[in-house]
Short mmCIF file of C-alpha atoms in Angstrom, two decimals:
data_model
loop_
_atom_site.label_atom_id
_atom_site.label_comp_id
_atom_site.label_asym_id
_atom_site.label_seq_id
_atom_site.Cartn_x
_atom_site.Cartn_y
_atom_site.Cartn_z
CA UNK A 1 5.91 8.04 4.07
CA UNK A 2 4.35 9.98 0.90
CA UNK A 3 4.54 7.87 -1.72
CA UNK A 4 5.72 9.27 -5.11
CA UNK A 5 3.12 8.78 -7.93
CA UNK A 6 3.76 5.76 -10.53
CA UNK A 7 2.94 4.35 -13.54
CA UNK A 8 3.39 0.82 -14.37
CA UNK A 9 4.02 -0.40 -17.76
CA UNK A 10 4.83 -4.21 -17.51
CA UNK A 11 1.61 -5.63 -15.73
CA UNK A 12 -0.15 -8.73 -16.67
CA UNK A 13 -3.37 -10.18 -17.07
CA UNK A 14 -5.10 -13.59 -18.24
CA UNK A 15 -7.82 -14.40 -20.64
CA UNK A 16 -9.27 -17.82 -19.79
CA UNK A 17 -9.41 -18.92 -23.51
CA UNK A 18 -5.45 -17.68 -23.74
CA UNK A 19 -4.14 -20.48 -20.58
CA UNK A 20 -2.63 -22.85 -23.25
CA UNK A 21 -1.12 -20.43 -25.28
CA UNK A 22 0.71 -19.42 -21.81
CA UNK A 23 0.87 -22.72 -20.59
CA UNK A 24 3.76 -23.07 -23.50
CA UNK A 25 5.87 -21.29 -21.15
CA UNK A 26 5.58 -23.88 -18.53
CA UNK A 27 9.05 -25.25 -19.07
CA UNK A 28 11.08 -21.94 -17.93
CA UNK A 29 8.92 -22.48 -14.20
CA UNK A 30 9.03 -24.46 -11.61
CA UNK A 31 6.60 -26.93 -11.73
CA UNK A 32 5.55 -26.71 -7.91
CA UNK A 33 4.87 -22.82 -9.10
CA UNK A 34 3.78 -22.54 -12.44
CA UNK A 35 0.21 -21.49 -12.81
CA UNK A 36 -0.03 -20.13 -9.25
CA UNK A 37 -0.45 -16.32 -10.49
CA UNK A 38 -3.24 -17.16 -12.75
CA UNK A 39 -6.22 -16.35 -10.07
CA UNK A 40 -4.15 -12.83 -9.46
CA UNK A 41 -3.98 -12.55 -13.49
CA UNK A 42 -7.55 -12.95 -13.90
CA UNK A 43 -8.60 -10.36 -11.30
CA UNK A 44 -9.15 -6.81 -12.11
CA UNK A 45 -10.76 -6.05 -8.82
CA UNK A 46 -9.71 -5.93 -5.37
CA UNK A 47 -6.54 -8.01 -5.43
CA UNK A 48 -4.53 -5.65 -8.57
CA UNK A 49 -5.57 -2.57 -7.24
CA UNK A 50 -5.09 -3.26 -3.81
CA UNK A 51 -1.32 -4.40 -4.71
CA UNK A 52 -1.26 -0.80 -7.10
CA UNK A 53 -2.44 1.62 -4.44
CA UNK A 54 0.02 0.11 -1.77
CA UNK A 55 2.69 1.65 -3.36
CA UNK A 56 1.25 4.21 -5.41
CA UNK A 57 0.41 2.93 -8.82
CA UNK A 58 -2.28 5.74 -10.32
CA UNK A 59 -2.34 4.11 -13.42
CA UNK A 60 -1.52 0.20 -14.76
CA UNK A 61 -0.33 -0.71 -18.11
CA UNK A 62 -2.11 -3.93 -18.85
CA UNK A 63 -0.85 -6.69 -21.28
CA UNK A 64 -1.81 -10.31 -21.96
CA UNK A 65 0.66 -12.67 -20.35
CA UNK A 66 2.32 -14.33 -23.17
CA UNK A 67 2.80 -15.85 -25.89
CA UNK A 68 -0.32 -15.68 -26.61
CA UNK A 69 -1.44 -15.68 -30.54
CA UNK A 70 1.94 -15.56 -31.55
CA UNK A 71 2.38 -19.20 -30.37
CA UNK A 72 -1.02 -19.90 -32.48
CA UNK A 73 0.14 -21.92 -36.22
CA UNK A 74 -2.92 -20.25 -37.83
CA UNK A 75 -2.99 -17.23 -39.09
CA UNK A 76 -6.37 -16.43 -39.25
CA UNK A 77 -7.19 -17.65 -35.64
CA UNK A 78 -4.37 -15.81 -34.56
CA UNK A 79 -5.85 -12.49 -36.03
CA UNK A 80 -9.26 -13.40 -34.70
CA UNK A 81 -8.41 -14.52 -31.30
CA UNK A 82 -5.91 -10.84 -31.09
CA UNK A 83 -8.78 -9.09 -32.00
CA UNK A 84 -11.33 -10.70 -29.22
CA UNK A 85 -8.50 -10.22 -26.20
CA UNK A 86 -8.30 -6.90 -27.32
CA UNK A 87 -11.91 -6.10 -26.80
CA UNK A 88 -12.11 -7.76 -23.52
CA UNK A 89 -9.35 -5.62 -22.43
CA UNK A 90 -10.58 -2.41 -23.48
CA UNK A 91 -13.65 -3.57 -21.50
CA UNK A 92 -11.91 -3.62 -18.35
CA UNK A 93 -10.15 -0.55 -18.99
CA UNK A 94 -13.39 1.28 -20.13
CA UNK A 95 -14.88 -0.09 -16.15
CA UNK A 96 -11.68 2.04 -15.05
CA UNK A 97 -10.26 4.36 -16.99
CA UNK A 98 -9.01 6.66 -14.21
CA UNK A 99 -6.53 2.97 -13.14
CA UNK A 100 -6.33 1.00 -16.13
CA UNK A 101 -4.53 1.32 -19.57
CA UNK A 102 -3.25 -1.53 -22.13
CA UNK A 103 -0.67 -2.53 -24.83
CA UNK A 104 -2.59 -4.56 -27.47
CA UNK A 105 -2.20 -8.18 -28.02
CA UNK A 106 -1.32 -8.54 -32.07
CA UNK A 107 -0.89 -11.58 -34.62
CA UNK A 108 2.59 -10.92 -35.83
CA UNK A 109 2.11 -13.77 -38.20
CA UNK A 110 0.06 -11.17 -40.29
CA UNK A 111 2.32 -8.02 -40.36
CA UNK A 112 -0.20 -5.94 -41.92
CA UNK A 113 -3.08 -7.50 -40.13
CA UNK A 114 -1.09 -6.21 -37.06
CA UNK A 115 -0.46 -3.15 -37.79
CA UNK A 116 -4.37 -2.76 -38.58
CA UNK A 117 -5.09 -4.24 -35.19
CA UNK A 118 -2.50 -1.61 -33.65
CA UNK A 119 -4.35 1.10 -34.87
CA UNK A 120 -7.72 -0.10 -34.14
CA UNK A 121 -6.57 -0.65 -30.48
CA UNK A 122 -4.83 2.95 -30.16
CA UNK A 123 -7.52 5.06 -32.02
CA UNK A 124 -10.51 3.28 -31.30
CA UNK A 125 -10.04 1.91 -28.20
CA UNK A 126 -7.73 4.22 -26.08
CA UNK A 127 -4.54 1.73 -25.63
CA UNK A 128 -0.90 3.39 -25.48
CA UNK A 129 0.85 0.83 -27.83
CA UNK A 130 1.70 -2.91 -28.14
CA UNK A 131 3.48 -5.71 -26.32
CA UNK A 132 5.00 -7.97 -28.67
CA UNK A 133 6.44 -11.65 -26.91
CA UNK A 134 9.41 -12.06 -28.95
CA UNK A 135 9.79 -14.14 -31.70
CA UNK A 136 7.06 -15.26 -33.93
CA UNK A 137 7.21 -18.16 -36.10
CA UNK A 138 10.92 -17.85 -35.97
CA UNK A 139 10.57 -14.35 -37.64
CA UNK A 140 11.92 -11.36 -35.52
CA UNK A 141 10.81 -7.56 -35.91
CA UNK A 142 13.60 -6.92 -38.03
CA UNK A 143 12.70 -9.26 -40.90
CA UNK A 144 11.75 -6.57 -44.14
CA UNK A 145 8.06 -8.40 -44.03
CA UNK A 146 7.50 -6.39 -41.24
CA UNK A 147 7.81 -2.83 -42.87
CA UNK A 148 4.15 -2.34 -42.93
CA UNK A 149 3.81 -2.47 -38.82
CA UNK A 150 6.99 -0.77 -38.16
CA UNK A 151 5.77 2.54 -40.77
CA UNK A 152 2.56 2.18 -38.59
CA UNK A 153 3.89 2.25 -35.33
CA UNK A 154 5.96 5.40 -36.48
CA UNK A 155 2.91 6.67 -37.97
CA UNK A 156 1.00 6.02 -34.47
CA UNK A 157 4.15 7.60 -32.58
CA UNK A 158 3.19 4.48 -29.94
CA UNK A 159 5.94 2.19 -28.51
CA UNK A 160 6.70 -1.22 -29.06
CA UNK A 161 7.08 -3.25 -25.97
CA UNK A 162 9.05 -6.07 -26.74
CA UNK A 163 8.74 -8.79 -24.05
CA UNK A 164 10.86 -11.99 -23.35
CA UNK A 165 9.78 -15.24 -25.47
CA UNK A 166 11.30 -18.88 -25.83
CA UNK A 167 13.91 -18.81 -29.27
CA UNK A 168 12.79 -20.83 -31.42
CA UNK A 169 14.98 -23.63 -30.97
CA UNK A 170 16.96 -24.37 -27.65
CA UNK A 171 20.68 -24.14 -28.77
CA UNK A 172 23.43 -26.74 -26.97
CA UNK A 173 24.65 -24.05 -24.23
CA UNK A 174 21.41 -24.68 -22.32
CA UNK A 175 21.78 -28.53 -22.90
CA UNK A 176 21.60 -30.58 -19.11
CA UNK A 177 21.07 -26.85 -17.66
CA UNK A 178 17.38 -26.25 -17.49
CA UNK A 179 17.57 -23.39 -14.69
CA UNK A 180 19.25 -21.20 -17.36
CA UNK A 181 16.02 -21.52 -19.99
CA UNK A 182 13.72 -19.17 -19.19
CA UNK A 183 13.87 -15.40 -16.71
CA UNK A 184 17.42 -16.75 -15.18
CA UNK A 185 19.45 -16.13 -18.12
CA UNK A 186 17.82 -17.19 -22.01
CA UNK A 187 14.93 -15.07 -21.59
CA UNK A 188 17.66 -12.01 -21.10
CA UNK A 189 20.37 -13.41 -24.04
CA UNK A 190 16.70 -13.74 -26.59
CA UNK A 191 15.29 -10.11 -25.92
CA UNK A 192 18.32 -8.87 -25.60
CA UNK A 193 19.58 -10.29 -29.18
CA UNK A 194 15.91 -9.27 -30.94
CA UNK A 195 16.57 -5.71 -29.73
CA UNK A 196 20.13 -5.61 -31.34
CA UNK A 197 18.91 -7.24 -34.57
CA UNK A 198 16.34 -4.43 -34.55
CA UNK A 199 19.36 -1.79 -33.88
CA UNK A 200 21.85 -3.25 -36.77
CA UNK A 201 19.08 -3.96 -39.23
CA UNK A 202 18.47 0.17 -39.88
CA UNK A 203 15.26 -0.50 -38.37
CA UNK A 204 15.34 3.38 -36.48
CA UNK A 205 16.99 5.05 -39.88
CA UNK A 206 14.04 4.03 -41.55
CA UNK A 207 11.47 4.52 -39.13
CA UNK A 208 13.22 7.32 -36.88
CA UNK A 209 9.98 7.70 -34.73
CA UNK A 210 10.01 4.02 -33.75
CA UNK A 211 9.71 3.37 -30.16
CA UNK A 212 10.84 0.51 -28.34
CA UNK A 213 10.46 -0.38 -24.71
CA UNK A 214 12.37 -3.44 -23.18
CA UNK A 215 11.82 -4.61 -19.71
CA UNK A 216 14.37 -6.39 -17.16
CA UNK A 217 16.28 -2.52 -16.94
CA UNK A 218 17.08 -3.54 -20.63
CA UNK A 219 17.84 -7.09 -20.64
CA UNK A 220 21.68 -6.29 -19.66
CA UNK A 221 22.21 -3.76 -22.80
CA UNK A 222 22.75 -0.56 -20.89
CA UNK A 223 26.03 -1.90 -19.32
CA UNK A 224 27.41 -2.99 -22.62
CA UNK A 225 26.32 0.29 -24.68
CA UNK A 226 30.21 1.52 -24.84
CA UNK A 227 31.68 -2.22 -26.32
CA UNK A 228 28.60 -1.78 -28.43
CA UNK A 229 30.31 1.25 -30.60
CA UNK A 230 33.98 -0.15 -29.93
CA UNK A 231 33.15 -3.41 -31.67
CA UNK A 232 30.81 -2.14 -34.27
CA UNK A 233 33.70 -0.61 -35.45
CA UNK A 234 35.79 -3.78 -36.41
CA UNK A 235 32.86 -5.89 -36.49
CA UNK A 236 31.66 -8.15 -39.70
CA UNK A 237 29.36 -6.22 -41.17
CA UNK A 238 28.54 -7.15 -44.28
CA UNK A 239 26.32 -4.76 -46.53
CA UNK A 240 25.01 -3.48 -43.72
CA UNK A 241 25.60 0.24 -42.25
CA UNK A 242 24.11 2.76 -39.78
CA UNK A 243 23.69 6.65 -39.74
CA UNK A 244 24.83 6.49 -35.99
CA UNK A 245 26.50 4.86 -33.56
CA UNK A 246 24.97 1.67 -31.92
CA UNK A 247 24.48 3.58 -28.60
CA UNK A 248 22.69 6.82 -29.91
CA UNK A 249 19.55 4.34 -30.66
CA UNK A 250 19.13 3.45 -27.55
CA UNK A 251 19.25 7.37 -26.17
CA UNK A 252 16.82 8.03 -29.00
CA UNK A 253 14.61 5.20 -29.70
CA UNK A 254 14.68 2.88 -26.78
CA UNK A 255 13.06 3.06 -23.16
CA UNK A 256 13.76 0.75 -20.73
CA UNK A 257 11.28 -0.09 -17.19
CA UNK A 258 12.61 -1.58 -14.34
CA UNK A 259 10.17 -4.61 -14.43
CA UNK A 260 11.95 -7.44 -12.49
CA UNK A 261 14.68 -5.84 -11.26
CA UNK A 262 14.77 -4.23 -8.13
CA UNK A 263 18.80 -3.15 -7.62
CA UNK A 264 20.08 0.01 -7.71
CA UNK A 265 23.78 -0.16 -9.70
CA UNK A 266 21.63 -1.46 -12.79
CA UNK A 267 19.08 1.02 -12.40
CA UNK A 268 22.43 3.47 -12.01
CA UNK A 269 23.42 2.85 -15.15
CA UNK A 270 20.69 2.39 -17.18
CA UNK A 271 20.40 6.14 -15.97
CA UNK A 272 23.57 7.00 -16.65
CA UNK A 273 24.02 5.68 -19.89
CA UNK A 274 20.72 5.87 -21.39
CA UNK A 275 19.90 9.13 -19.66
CA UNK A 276 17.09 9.75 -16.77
CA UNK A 277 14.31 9.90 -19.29
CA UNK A 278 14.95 6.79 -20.55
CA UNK A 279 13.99 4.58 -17.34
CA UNK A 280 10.72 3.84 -16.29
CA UNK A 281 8.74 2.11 -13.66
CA UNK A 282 7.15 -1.42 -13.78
CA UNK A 283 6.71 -4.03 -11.61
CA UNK A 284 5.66 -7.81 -13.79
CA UNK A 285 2.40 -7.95 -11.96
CA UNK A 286 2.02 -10.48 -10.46
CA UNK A 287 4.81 -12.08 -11.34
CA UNK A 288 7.03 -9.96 -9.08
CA UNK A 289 5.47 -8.52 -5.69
CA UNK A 290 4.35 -4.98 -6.21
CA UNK A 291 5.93 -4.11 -2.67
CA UNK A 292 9.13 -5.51 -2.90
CA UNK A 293 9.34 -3.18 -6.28
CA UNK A 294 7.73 -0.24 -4.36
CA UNK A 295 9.40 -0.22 -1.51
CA UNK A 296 12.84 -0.66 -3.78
CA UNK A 297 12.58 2.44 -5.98
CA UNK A 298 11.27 4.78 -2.98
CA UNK A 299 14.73 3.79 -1.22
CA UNK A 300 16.80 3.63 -4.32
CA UNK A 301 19.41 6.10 -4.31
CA UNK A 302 17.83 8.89 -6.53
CA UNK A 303 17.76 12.60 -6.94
CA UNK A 304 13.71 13.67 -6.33
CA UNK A 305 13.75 14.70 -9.97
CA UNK A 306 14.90 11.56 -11.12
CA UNK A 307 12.54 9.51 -8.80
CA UNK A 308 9.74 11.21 -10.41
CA UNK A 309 10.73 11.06 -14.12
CA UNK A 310 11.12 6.99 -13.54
CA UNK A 311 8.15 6.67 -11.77
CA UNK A 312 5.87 8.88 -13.30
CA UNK A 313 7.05 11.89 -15.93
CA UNK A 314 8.60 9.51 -18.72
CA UNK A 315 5.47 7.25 -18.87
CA UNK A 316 3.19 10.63 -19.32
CA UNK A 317 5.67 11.73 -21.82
CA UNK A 318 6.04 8.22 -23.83
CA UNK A 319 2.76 6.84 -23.63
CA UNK A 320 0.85 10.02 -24.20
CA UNK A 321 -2.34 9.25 -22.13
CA UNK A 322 -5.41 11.38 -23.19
CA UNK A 323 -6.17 14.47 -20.60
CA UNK A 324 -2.20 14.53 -20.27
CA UNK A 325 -2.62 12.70 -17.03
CA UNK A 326 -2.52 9.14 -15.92
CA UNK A 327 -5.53 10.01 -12.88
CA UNK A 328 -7.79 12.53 -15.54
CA UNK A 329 -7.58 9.32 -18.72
#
């Protein structure tokens, strides 16, 4: 079988100076598994490309595995420490540019810090935008001390990948249940709630060339984008009002990759309601097996155009790689 060419925009890798920051993330794993991946995170040899060209990955989107700095109480080590994973993985990608890009690492505890660091890391150092873990501090993207990153990433015209995070607190309706905190079901309920705040807040009226890129075939959103409108229309809201309905943001300013989530009636609707150049391909290297995720969206039931705008044409068009192609960066 021909393989159709991909791009991959949710795959991990590990810093040895970063392992506590992700050990914070223990609790959501089983203990028998937790830390297993870390020899795959660390490699960018043999083992990640071997898993990329089995199913025909050209071109990897790298990311720290979080938290990372964001789970750091200083500020200024947290800007330091961004700044030094950055470098190392512009490193690797500079060893293989024709396989490898990145989404920089940024200390959200400095907004403006960030948003230096974002630029620094697209400009300077060839990455195609930033992965973001959540919650910092408590403090989501929508807070206004954040103005100065979001103006730069719509300056940048680079997406925002925001990925799954512990809340800050763990609420009652996980109390006695600890298979629901973490990727079963809080992970989904926290990303999913940061990406809303971002929608109601005005966030993409003021910055209209925001980007935004959720994983998990959008953390459950797609299926809900109709009650979205319906209740935003009786809903308590406040002071606060939007220039469109809840749904057009996410057909404007939202992508959504199919990291973790290998089933075709979600990937059906995310299509459907988001429309087929909204959807893109990722695995969660190597958190999810790059075959199983392969093999799924060759076989999922999709027109030929479609199977090559989620697997290839969005992530040229969103991500913007120099040379116009993911095998010629």
């Amino acid at each position: 079988m021909t393989l159709t060419p991909k791009i991959a925009l949710e795959e991990h890798f590990m810093h040895p100076d970063f392992v506590d920051y992700w050990a914070t993330t223990a609790a959501n794993i089983s203990p028998d598994l937790f830390g297993k991946a870390r020899t795959a995170l660390e490699d960018f040899g043999e083992m990640r490309l071997g898993a990329m060209d089995g199913i025909g990955v050209e071109k990897a989107v790298l990311s720290l595995a979080g938290p990372g700095v964001q789970a750091e109480k200083r500020t200024e080590t947290a800007v330091r420490l961004a700044r030094q994973v950055n470098d190392f993985l512009a490193a690797e990608m500079a060893q293989r540019p024709d396989r490898y890009g990145g989404f920089a690492h940024l200390a959200m505890q400095d907004p403006a810090a960030a948003a230096d660091e974002l630029e620094r890391c697209v400009t300077q150092l060839g990455m195609q935008g930033a992965m973001i873990n959540g919650q910092t501090g408590g403090t989501y993207l929508d807070d206004d001390r954040y103005a100065p990153f979001w103006e730069r990433v719509s300056d940048l015209e680079v997406p925002v990948y925001i990925h799954p995070n512990n809340p800050p607190e763990r609420v009652h309706m996980y109390h006695e249940h600890p298979e629901l905190w973490g990727p079963v079901w809080s992970w989904t309920v926290e990303t999913a709630t940061h990406a809303l705040r971002l929608v109601f807040a005005g966030t993409f009226d003021r910055y209209p060339g925001a980007k935004l890129v959720l994983g998990h075939l959008g953390e459950c959103l797609p299926y809900l984008m109709w009650r979205l409108d319906s209740r935003w229309e009786i809903s308590n809201r406040g002071p606060m009002r939007l220039e469109k309905d809840p749904s057009a943001y996410f057909r404007n300013n939202i992508w959504v990759t199919t990291s973790g989530m290998c089933a075709d009636a979600p990937l059906r609707c995310a299509l459907d309601m988001m429309g087929a150049d909204r959807v893109l391909f990722s695995v969660d290297y190597p958190f999810e097996r790059a075959s199983e995720a392969g093999d799924w969206i060759e076989q999922a039931p999709l027109s030929d155009e479609e199977r090559a705008m989620v697997c290839h044409e969005n992530a040229l068009a969103l991500l913007k790689f120099r040379g116009q192609d993911a095998a010629s960066d």
